[in-house]
Amino acid sequence: MSLYCMTCNTPWEGEGDEYICPRCGGSIASDNCLEKHREEFRRLLRAGSREGIWGYQKLLPYEPHIRPVSLGEGNTPLLKAEGLGKRLDMKHLYLKNETLNPSGSYKDRFSTVAVTMAKEKGVASLALGSAGNAAGSVAAYAAKGELPCFVLLPTAAVRERAWQIQTYGARMIGMECSIAECIHFVQKGVPVLGWENVSTTMKYHPWASQGYKTIAYEIGRQMEFGAPDWVFCPVGGASLLGKVYQGFEEMFRLGMIPHIPRFAGIQAAGCAPLVKAYRENRRSTELWKEASTIAFAIADTETFEGVTALDIIRKTGGLAVAVTDEEILEGLKLMASSEAVIGEPASASVIAGVQKLRRKGVIEKGDSVVCIISGSGLKDLPLIAKSLPGYPVISGETLNCGEDSAVMAELRQYCCV
Ligand SMILES: *Cc1c(COP(=O)(O)O)cnc(C)c1O
Ligand SMILES: [Zn+2]
């Protein structure tokens, strides 16, 4: 399938292996010849897929000749968040629960395509630079696909991520540098070490990134093709926002949804190059000097797909907003206690963003809003624990005395609702 620029529509004719539009800096995507397959695609989208993202392969850039390396990714629930909606004074709030993917994040929709493609190509080994979730995801599929996998991870990354990667059997190499630099070194290693670069940015893998479009296809079907007013996405490198938009845009062009949602890009205040560029009315983002936030999965100092994300946010009438770590933790606990979804800080940033924009009146009570809950906070319990209250402990002495009443009296003291 041919490649083109998502922002200025120029066909991709570049050589080399960095896919960024030479004309405008936009993202490169694959053309699935929508108009030609109009009826077939409409039928497919309406029917949905029982095989997760692979049931949509006709709309994706690649149909494998081998059995896909799959772990049951995709087909995640869209939860109507009534309790959380009440707390935020909203009537139609939804959570697309991507935490339920096999490795715990939406990145699995990329990895299943990337690892299947690599396996079919007969590569010797995979390598990627990652802030943690991408590597956890690729490492999972590498294990299933029986391919060696090397991970360059910034030493500042969360320990639990490294443990997950190692448990899948991938080889970890800690790097005292940023995530963007880790990805750069992987690319350098391709000709020297025989690696296949499976870093999750579109810049190196425009095909597998298309796997993220299936999030939009699923939401479309789950809402019976009445599109939401808003989609809230966390933004790091901005692949997620760009591809979810592309999925909605395709459904709109196929005449399946009445409108394209407005896109809100949420970043952490401690690393917000997209929000800065949006506010300053720029076309492209600048490098953020130093990231400082608990939302590690979106702490990208370089917004690989900044041009495309800014274009999407503006043309859909959306916006970009930054939230503080405190607001993120509040959102995280609010979502967990009202909807039983524990998102990691990067995902909870979206709830903080909704709360902020609802308070300001930018979002109205009756607007329908879909939040992409991108990854699981079960990997972040040590971090979350820091903001939880202590709990009482009943001493062993009281328990051993044989007299229930003392224990009950103490329990009663702690357990009034
Ligand atoms: C990677 C990641 C993001 C950011 O996605 P981008 O495509 O880099 O913008 C958000 N949340 C989680 C949980 C992630 O793993
Ligand atoms: Zn372009």
GROMACS .gro file of C-alpha atoms and ligand atoms in nm:
model
  433
    1MET     CA    1   0.000   0.000   0.000
    2SER     CA    2   0.122   0.349  -0.078
    3LEU     CA    3   0.217   0.602   0.188
    4TYR     CA    4   0.114   0.967   0.208
    5CYS     CA    5   0.134   1.267   0.444
    6MET     CA    6  -0.166   1.294   0.677
    7THR     CA    7  -0.135   1.672   0.692
    8CYS     CA    8  -0.062   1.796   0.336
    9ASN     CA    9  -0.164   1.477   0.149
   10THR     CA   10   0.159   1.457  -0.050
   11PRO     CA   11   0.247   1.099  -0.151
   12TRP     CA   12   0.554   0.967   0.028
   13GLU     CA   13   0.844   0.928  -0.209
   14GLY     CA   14   1.121   0.956   0.044
   15GLU     CA   15   1.399   0.711   0.088
   16GLY     CA   16   1.577   0.605   0.402
   17ASP     CA   17   1.397   0.498   0.712
   18GLU     CA   18   1.271   0.808   0.887
   19TYR     CA   19   0.915   0.870   0.787
   20ILE     CA   20   0.831   1.238   0.827
   21CYS     CA   21   0.687   1.452   0.549
   22PRO     CA   22   0.977   1.649   0.394
   23ARG     CA   23   0.734   1.925   0.293
   24CYS     CA   24   0.543   1.996   0.613
   25GLY     CA   25   0.676   1.771   0.889
   26GLY     CA   26   0.344   1.583   0.905
   27SER     CA   27   0.292   1.215   0.988
   28ILE     CA   28   0.313   0.947   0.721
   29ALA     CA   29   0.020   0.707   0.696
   30SER     CA   30  -0.077   0.430   0.460
   31ASP     CA   31  -0.354   0.467   0.207
   32ASN     CA   32  -0.615   0.192   0.234
   33CYS     CA   33  -0.804   0.304  -0.081
   34LEU     CA   34  -1.116   0.384   0.116
   35GLU     CA   35  -1.335   0.490  -0.178
   36LYS     CA   36  -1.254   0.178  -0.378
   37HIS     CA   37  -1.367  -0.057  -0.099
   38ARG     CA   38  -1.648   0.161   0.033
   39GLU     CA   39  -1.918  -0.103   0.070
   40GLU     CA   40  -1.686  -0.375   0.194
   41PHE     CA   41  -1.536  -0.146   0.460
   42ARG     CA   42  -1.878  -0.025   0.573
   43ARG     CA   43  -1.990  -0.383   0.617
   44LEU     CA   44  -1.673  -0.474   0.805
   45LEU     CA   45  -1.695  -0.178   1.042
   46ARG     CA   46  -2.060  -0.242   1.113
   47ALA     CA   47  -2.002  -0.612   1.181
   48GLY     CA   48  -1.700  -0.549   1.405
   49SER     CA   49  -1.428  -0.801   1.472
   50ARG     CA   50  -1.423  -1.100   1.696
   51GLU     CA   51  -1.048  -1.139   1.645
   52GLY     CA   52  -0.959  -0.798   1.791
   53ILE     CA   53  -0.761  -0.582   1.556
   54TRP     CA   54  -0.687  -0.861   1.305
   55GLY     CA   55  -1.049  -0.880   1.202
   56TYR     CA   56  -0.997  -0.529   1.060
   57GLN     CA   57  -0.689  -0.617   0.856
   58LYS     CA   58  -0.847  -0.515   0.525
   59LEU     CA   59  -0.852  -0.158   0.659
   60LEU     CA   60  -0.497  -0.185   0.790
   61PRO     CA   61  -0.180  -0.155   0.580
   62TYR     CA   62  -0.088  -0.518   0.595
   63GLU     CA   63  -0.233  -0.865   0.557
   64PRO     CA   64   0.010  -1.130   0.679
   65HIS     CA   65   0.075  -1.458   0.501
   66ILE     CA   66   0.162  -1.615   0.835
   67ARG     CA   67  -0.058  -1.655   1.139
   68PRO     CA   68  -0.045  -1.319   1.323
   69VAL     CA   69   0.150  -1.305   1.646
   70SER     CA   70  -0.149  -1.221   1.863
   71LEU     CA   71  -0.231  -1.225   2.234
   72GLY     CA   72  -0.595  -1.129   2.209
   73GLU     CA   73  -0.537  -0.752   2.189
   74GLY     CA   74  -0.817  -0.507   2.112
   75ASN     CA   75  -1.191  -0.542   2.165
   76THR     CA   76  -1.162  -0.346   2.487
   77PRO     CA   77  -1.478  -0.225   2.661
   78LEU     CA   78  -1.625   0.123   2.629
   79LEU     CA   79  -1.761   0.191   2.976
   80LYS     CA   80  -2.041   0.438   3.039
   81ALA     CA   81  -1.895   0.618   3.338
   82GLU     CA   82  -2.208   0.714   3.529
   83GLY     CA   83  -2.055   0.745   3.874
   84LEU     CA   84  -1.755   0.945   3.753
   85GLY     CA   85  -1.985   1.148   3.530
   86LYS     CA   86  -2.195   1.243   3.831
   87ARG     CA   87  -1.888   1.357   4.019
   88LEU     CA   88  -1.773   1.568   3.726
   89ASP     CA   89  -2.125   1.694   3.649
   90MET     CA   90  -2.145   1.525   3.312
   91LYS     CA   91  -2.418   1.318   3.155
   92HIS     CA   92  -2.237   1.125   2.883
   93LEU     CA   93  -1.888   1.031   2.990
   94TYR     CA   94  -1.725   0.715   2.851
   95LEU     CA   95  -1.399   0.535   2.922
   96LYS     CA   96  -1.230   0.332   2.647
   97ASN     CA   97  -1.052   0.089   2.876
   98GLU     CA   98  -0.723   0.012   2.702
   99THR     CA   99  -0.570  -0.107   3.030
  100LEU     CA  100  -0.721  -0.447   2.950
  101ASN     CA  101  -0.486  -0.518   2.660
  102PRO     CA  102  -0.251  -0.816   2.717
  103SER     CA  103   0.055  -0.620   2.832
  104GLY     CA  104  -0.153  -0.349   3.001
  105SER     CA  105  -0.153  -0.071   2.742
  106TYR     CA  106  -0.290   0.028   2.401
  107LYS     CA  107   0.063  -0.020   2.256
  108ASP     CA  108  -0.031  -0.385   2.198
  109ARG     CA  109  -0.229  -0.272   1.892
  110PHE     CA  110   0.104  -0.162   1.743
  111SER     CA  111   0.319  -0.450   1.864
  112THR     CA  112   0.103  -0.727   1.725
  113VAL     CA  113   0.141  -0.575   1.375
  114ALA     CA  114   0.510  -0.484   1.411
  115VAL     CA  115   0.616  -0.824   1.545
  116THR     CA  116   0.408  -1.014   1.289
  117MET     CA  117   0.567  -0.808   1.009
  118ALA     CA  118   0.917  -0.865   1.149
  119LYS     CA  119   0.859  -1.238   1.182
  120GLU     CA  120   0.734  -1.265   0.828
  121LYS     CA  121   1.037  -1.071   0.707
  122GLY     CA  122   1.263  -1.321   0.886
  123VAL     CA  123   1.455  -1.070   1.100
  124ALA     CA  124   1.717  -1.194   1.348
  125SER     CA  125   1.623  -0.973   1.640
  126LEU     CA  126   1.407  -0.681   1.749
  127ALA     CA  127   1.516  -0.367   1.930
  128LEU     CA  128   1.344  -0.056   2.058
  129GLY     CA  129   1.387   0.251   2.270
  130SER     CA  130   1.102   0.308   2.509
  131ALA     CA  131   0.979   0.480   2.821
  132GLY     CA  132   0.853   0.142   2.938
  133ASN     CA  133   0.508   0.053   2.806
  134ALA     CA  134   0.613   0.020   2.441
  135ALA     CA  135   0.895  -0.212   2.545
  136GLY     CA  136   0.671  -0.412   2.778
  137SER     CA  137   0.435  -0.455   2.487
  138VAL     CA  138   0.689  -0.545   2.216
  139ALA     CA  139   0.867  -0.777   2.462
  140ALA     CA  140   0.539  -0.964   2.518
  141TYR     CA  141   0.484  -1.018   2.146
  142ALA     CA  142   0.852  -1.104   2.091
  143ALA     CA  143   0.813  -1.378   2.354
  144LYS     CA  144   0.505  -1.514   2.182
  145GLY     CA  145   0.667  -1.482   1.837
  146GLU     CA  146   0.993  -1.642   1.958
  147LEU     CA  147   1.213  -1.351   1.854
  148PRO     CA  148   1.501  -1.208   2.059
  149CYS     CA  149   1.424  -0.855   2.178
  150PHE     CA  150   1.660  -0.582   2.304
  151VAL     CA  151   1.531  -0.284   2.497
  152LEU     CA  152   1.710   0.047   2.548
  153LEU     CA  153   1.538   0.205   2.847
  154PRO     CA  154   1.623   0.536   3.016
  155THR     CA  155   1.753   0.468   3.367
  156ALA     CA  156   1.494   0.719   3.489
  157ALA     CA  157   1.213   0.484   3.377
  158VAL     CA  158   0.988   0.318   3.633
  159ARG     CA  159   1.144   0.000   3.776
  160GLU     CA  160   0.824  -0.201   3.742
  161ARG     CA  161   0.839  -0.149   3.365
  162ALA     CA  162   1.190  -0.294   3.348
  163TRP     CA  163   1.081  -0.594   3.554
  164GLN     CA  164   0.788  -0.662   3.323
  165ILE     CA  165   1.018  -0.644   3.019
  166GLN     CA  166   1.270  -0.882   3.177
  167THR     CA  167   1.002  -1.125   3.288
  168TYR     CA  168   0.891  -1.163   2.926
  169GLY     CA  169   1.252  -1.267   2.855
  170ALA     CA  170   1.366  -0.955   2.670
  171ARG     CA  171   1.716  -0.813   2.723
  172MET     CA  172   1.726  -0.482   2.906
  173ILE     CA  173   1.993  -0.220   2.860
  174GLY     CA  174   1.962   0.088   3.083
  175MET     CA  175   2.073   0.416   2.922
  176GLU     CA  176   2.155   0.738   3.104
  177CYS     CA  177   1.974   0.949   2.845
  178SER     CA  178   1.628   1.053   2.730
  179ILE     CA  179   1.375   0.832   2.559
  180ALA     CA  180   1.422   1.016   2.226
  181GLU     CA  181   1.797   0.945   2.249
  182CYS     CA  182   1.733   0.575   2.325
  183ILE     CA  183   1.525   0.553   2.006
  184HIS     CA  184   1.800   0.731   1.814
  185PHE     CA  185   2.062   0.479   1.934
  186VAL     CA  186   1.842   0.188   1.830
  187GLN     CA  187   1.823   0.332   1.479
  188LYS     CA  188   2.203   0.365   1.476
  189GLY     CA  189   2.229   0.001   1.581
  190VAL     CA  190   2.021  -0.129   1.290
  191PRO     CA  191   2.303  -0.156   1.031
  192VAL     CA  192   2.568  -0.244   1.291
  193LEU     CA  193   2.389  -0.498   1.509
  194GLY     CA  194   2.134  -0.637   1.264
  195TRP     CA  195   1.837  -0.517   1.466
  196GLU     CA  196   1.488  -0.450   1.337
  197ASN     CA  197   1.381  -0.116   1.489
  198VAL     CA  198   1.036  -0.162   1.641
  199SER     CA  199   1.023   0.163   1.837
  200THR     CA  200   0.658   0.256   1.854
  201THR     CA  201   0.686   0.597   1.693
  202MET     CA  202   0.537   0.639   1.347
  203LYS     CA  203   0.868   0.795   1.242
  204TYR     CA  204   1.012   0.444   1.216
  205HIS     CA  205   0.702   0.233   1.168
  206PRO     CA  206   0.417   0.402   0.981
  207TRP     CA  207   0.255   0.064   0.911
  208ALA     CA  208   0.224  -0.081   1.260
  209SER     CA  209   0.111   0.258   1.398
  210GLN     CA  210  -0.202   0.212   1.188
  211GLY     CA  211  -0.306  -0.057   1.437
  212TYR     CA  212  -0.417   0.225   1.670
  213LYS     CA  213  -0.696   0.321   1.429
  214THR     CA  214  -0.888   0.017   1.551
  215ILE     CA  215  -0.953   0.203   1.878
  216ALA     CA  216  -1.173   0.443   1.679
  217TYR     CA  217  -1.336   0.163   1.481
  218GLU     CA  218  -1.433  -0.010   1.805
  219ILE     CA  219  -1.567   0.311   1.963
  220GLY     CA  220  -1.769   0.377   1.649
  221ARG     CA  221  -1.939   0.042   1.674
  222GLN     CA  222  -1.976   0.059   2.053
  223MET     CA  223  -2.161   0.391   2.016
  224GLU     CA  224  -2.369   0.256   1.729
  225PHE     CA  225  -2.197   0.501   1.496
  226GLY     CA  226  -2.320   0.811   1.677
  227ALA     CA  227  -1.979   0.974   1.727
  228PRO     CA  228  -1.896   1.146   2.060
  229ASP     CA  229  -1.863   1.525   2.075
  230TRP     CA  230  -1.515   1.496   2.219
  231VAL     CA  231  -1.228   1.248   2.235
  232PHE     CA  232  -0.970   1.306   2.509
  233CYS     CA  233  -0.624   1.158   2.445
  234PRO     CA  234  -0.306   1.168   2.646
  235VAL     CA  235  -0.021   1.298   2.430
  236GLY     CA  236   0.345   1.193   2.439
  237GLY     CA  237   0.478   1.147   2.085
  238ALA     CA  238   0.118   1.195   1.960
  239SER     CA  239   0.079   0.871   1.761
  240LEU     CA  240  -0.225   0.771   1.963
  241LEU     CA  241  -0.412   1.097   1.902
  242GLY     CA  242  -0.325   1.101   1.532
  243LYS     CA  243  -0.432   0.746   1.459
  244VAL     CA  244  -0.752   0.758   1.665
  245TYR     CA  245  -0.841   1.070   1.467
  246GLN     CA  246  -0.761   0.891   1.141
  247GLY     CA  247  -0.996   0.606   1.235
  248PHE     CA  248  -1.282   0.853   1.298
  249GLU     CA  249  -1.202   1.044   0.981
  250GLU     CA  250  -1.224   0.724   0.777
  251MET     CA  251  -1.562   0.638   0.928
  252PHE     CA  252  -1.680   0.991   0.849
  253ARG     CA  253  -1.564   0.965   0.487
  254LEU     CA  254  -1.746   0.633   0.461
  255GLY     CA  255  -2.062   0.811   0.572
  256MET     CA  256  -2.090   0.601   0.888
  257ILE     CA  257  -2.074   0.871   1.157
  258PRO     CA  258  -2.246   1.213   1.155
  259HIS     CA  259  -1.936   1.416   1.247
  260ILE     CA  260  -1.572   1.389   1.350
  261PRO     CA  261  -1.525   1.444   1.727
  262ARG     CA  262  -1.327   1.737   1.862
  263PHE     CA  263  -0.987   1.620   1.984
  264ALA     CA  264  -0.842   1.729   2.317
  265GLY     CA  265  -0.472   1.650   2.369
  266ILE     CA  266  -0.374   1.623   2.734
  267GLN     CA  267  -0.018   1.659   2.862
  268ALA     CA  268   0.151   1.683   3.201
  269ALA     CA  269   0.246   2.038   3.298
  270GLY     CA  270   0.603   1.915   3.358
  271CYS     CA  271   0.641   1.813   2.992
  272ALA     CA  272   0.399   1.993   2.764
  273PRO     CA  273   0.559   2.086   2.430
  274LEU     CA  274   0.232   2.035   2.241
  275VAL     CA  275   0.032   2.257   2.478
  276LYS     CA  276   0.299   2.526   2.450
  277ALA     CA  277   0.294   2.520   2.069
  278TYR     CA  278  -0.088   2.522   2.070
  279ARG     CA  279  -0.100   2.827   2.296
  280GLU     CA  280   0.165   3.010   2.096
  281ASN     CA  281  -0.024   2.939   1.775
  282ARG     CA  282   0.265   2.750   1.619
  283ARG     CA  283   0.250   2.483   1.348
  284SER     CA  284   0.512   2.261   1.511
  285THR     CA  285   0.643   2.177   1.855
  286GLU     CA  286   0.983   2.254   2.001
  287LEU     CA  287   1.200   2.026   2.209
  288TRP     CA  288   1.103   2.045   2.581
  289LYS     CA  289   1.415   2.096   2.791
  290GLU     CA  290   1.360   1.878   3.091
  291ALA     CA  291   1.063   1.654   3.168
  292SER     CA  292   0.943   1.651   3.527
  293THR     CA  293   0.624   1.456   3.593
  294ILE     CA  294   0.494   1.129   3.735
  295ALA     CA  295   0.322   1.065   3.398
  296PHE     CA  296   0.630   0.895   3.251
  297ALA     CA  297   0.446   0.744   2.956
  298ILE     CA  298   0.376   1.090   2.815
  299ALA     CA  299   0.699   1.259   2.924
  300ASP     CA  300   0.828   1.282   2.566
  301THR     CA  301   1.045   1.590   2.525
  302GLU     CA  302   1.019   1.549   2.147
  303THR     CA  303   0.668   1.535   1.998
  304PHE     CA  304   0.740   1.312   1.698
  305GLU     CA  305   0.397   1.378   1.549
  306GLY     CA  306   0.350   1.732   1.676
  307VAL     CA  307   0.269   1.887   1.336
  308THR     CA  308  -0.008   1.639   1.270
  309ALA     CA  309  -0.149   1.658   1.624
  310LEU     CA  310  -0.165   2.039   1.619
  311ASP     CA  311  -0.334   2.028   1.280
  312ILE     CA  312  -0.594   1.777   1.404
  313ILE     CA  313  -0.665   1.966   1.725
  314ARG     CA  314  -0.721   2.290   1.532
  315LYS     CA  315  -0.925   2.153   1.247
  316THR     CA  316  -1.160   1.960   1.478
  317GLY     CA  317  -1.211   2.262   1.706
  318GLY     CA  318  -1.039   2.083   1.992
  319LEU     CA  319  -0.765   2.201   2.222
  320ALA     CA  320  -0.449   2.108   2.411
  321VAL     CA  321  -0.435   2.134   2.787
  322ALA     CA  322  -0.177   2.065   3.059
  323VAL     CA  323  -0.252   1.922   3.403
  324THR     CA  324  -0.034   1.909   3.713
  325ASP     CA  325   0.079   1.589   3.886
  326GLU     CA  326  -0.156   1.669   4.174
  327GLU     CA  327  -0.451   1.698   3.939
  328ILE     CA  328  -0.345   1.371   3.774
  329LEU     CA  329  -0.337   1.185   4.106
  330GLU     CA  330  -0.676   1.324   4.198
  331GLY     CA  331  -0.816   1.211   3.862
  332LEU     CA  332  -0.657   0.870   3.905
  333LYS     CA  333  -0.822   0.811   4.242
  334LEU     CA  334  -1.153   0.952   4.126
  335MET     CA  335  -1.164   0.713   3.829
  336ALA     CA  336  -1.055   0.412   4.037
  337SER     CA  337  -1.305   0.477   4.318
  338SER     CA  338  -1.601   0.549   4.091
  339GLU     CA  339  -1.543   0.326   3.787
  340ALA     CA  340  -1.296   0.065   3.918
  341VAL     CA  341  -1.050   0.143   3.640
  342ILE     CA  342  -0.696   0.200   3.765
  343GLY     CA  343  -0.522   0.396   3.495
  344GLU     CA  344  -0.158   0.491   3.513
  345PRO     CA  345  -0.081   0.862   3.560
  346ALA     CA  346  -0.047   0.917   3.183
  347SER     CA  347  -0.401   0.786   3.141
  348ALA     CA  348  -0.544   0.960   3.445
  349SER     CA  349  -0.419   1.290   3.301
  350VAL     CA  350  -0.717   1.269   3.070
  351ILE     CA  351  -0.963   1.262   3.361
  352ALA     CA  352  -0.783   1.560   3.511
  353GLY     CA  353  -0.819   1.732   3.174
  354VAL     CA  354  -1.192   1.662   3.155
  355GLN     CA  355  -1.238   1.790   3.510
  356LYS     CA  356  -1.049   2.109   3.431
  357LEU     CA  357  -1.237   2.184   3.108
  358ARG     CA  358  -1.574   2.100   3.261
  359ARG     CA  359  -1.508   2.342   3.548
  360LYS     CA  360  -1.414   2.612   3.297
  361GLY     CA  361  -1.733   2.543   3.106
  362VAL     CA  362  -1.549   2.450   2.785
  363ILE     CA  363  -1.722   2.113   2.802
  364GLU     CA  364  -2.093   2.125   2.868
  365LYS     CA  365  -2.289   1.894   3.093
  366GLY     CA  366  -2.467   1.727   2.803
  367ASP     CA  367  -2.158   1.678   2.580
  368SER     CA  368  -2.060   1.320   2.511
  369VAL     CA  369  -1.694   1.265   2.591
  370VAL     CA  370  -1.479   0.956   2.532
  371CYS     CA  371  -1.159   0.929   2.737
  372ILE     CA  372  -0.886   0.700   2.610
  373ILE     CA  373  -0.756   0.523   2.921
  374SER     CA  374  -0.431   0.419   2.761
  375GLY     CA  375  -0.252   0.203   3.020
  376SER     CA  376  -0.285   0.022   3.349
  377GLY     CA  377  -0.193   0.173   3.683
  378LEU     CA  378  -0.142  -0.172   3.834
  379LYS     CA  379   0.218  -0.129   3.715
  380ASP     CA  380   0.239   0.190   3.921
  381LEU     CA  381   0.111   0.086   4.262
  382PRO     CA  382   0.433   0.183   4.444
  383LEU     CA  383   0.399   0.533   4.303
  384ILE     CA  384   0.028   0.558   4.376
  385ALA     CA  385   0.087   0.425   4.730
  386LYS     CA  386   0.280   0.741   4.815
  387SER     CA  387  -0.041   0.940   4.798
  388LEU     CA  388  -0.263   0.694   4.987
  389PRO     CA  389  -0.347   0.736   5.357
  390GLY     CA  390  -0.211   0.491   5.614
  391TYR     CA  391  -0.447   0.232   5.761
  392PRO     CA  392  -0.499   0.109   6.119
  393VAL     CA  393  -0.354  -0.222   6.235
  394ILE     CA  394  -0.505  -0.421   6.521
  395SER     CA  395  -0.225  -0.558   6.732
  396GLY     CA  396  -0.164  -0.931   6.772
  397GLU     CA  397  -0.202  -0.900   7.147
  398THR     CA  398  -0.565  -0.795   7.119
  399LEU     CA  399  -0.630  -1.084   6.878
  400ASN     CA  400  -0.472  -1.344   7.103
  401CYS     CA  401  -0.660  -1.259   7.418
  402GLY     CA  402  -0.952  -1.479   7.320
  403GLU     CA  403  -1.205  -1.213   7.391
  404ASP     CA  404  -1.389  -1.112   7.075
  405SER     CA  405  -1.546  -0.810   7.226
  406ALA     CA  406  -1.225  -0.609   7.245
  407VAL     CA  407  -1.153  -0.675   6.877
  408MET     CA  408  -1.508  -0.591   6.779
  409ALA     CA  409  -1.499  -0.270   6.977
  410GLU     CA  410  -1.183  -0.169   6.798
  411LEU     CA  411  -1.322  -0.270   6.457
  412ARG     CA  412  -1.638  -0.072   6.522
  413GLN     CA  413  -1.426   0.233   6.584
  414TYR     CA  414  -1.264   0.199   6.240
  415CYS     CA  415  -1.561   0.083   6.038
  416CYS     CA  416  -1.834   0.340   6.059
  417VAL     CA  417  -1.951   0.420   5.705
  418LIG     C1  418   0.273   0.559   2.497
  418LIG     C2  419   0.168   0.597   2.590
  418LIG     C3  420   0.098   0.719   2.578
  418LIG     C4  421   0.134   0.824   2.476
  418LIG     O1  422   0.112   0.786   2.343
  418LIG     P1  423   0.178   0.869   2.224
  418LIG     O2  424   0.136   0.798   2.103
  418LIG     O3  425   0.326   0.865   2.246
  418LIG     O4  426   0.126   1.007   2.233
  418LIG     C5  427  -0.005   0.744   2.665
  418LIG     N1  428  -0.038   0.658   2.762
  418LIG     C6  429   0.026   0.540   2.777
  418LIG     C7  430  -0.018   0.449   2.886
  418LIG     C8  431   0.131   0.507   2.692
  418LIG     O5  432   0.194   0.390   2.710
  419ZN      ZN  433   0.311   1.695   0.452
   0.00000   0.00000   0.00000
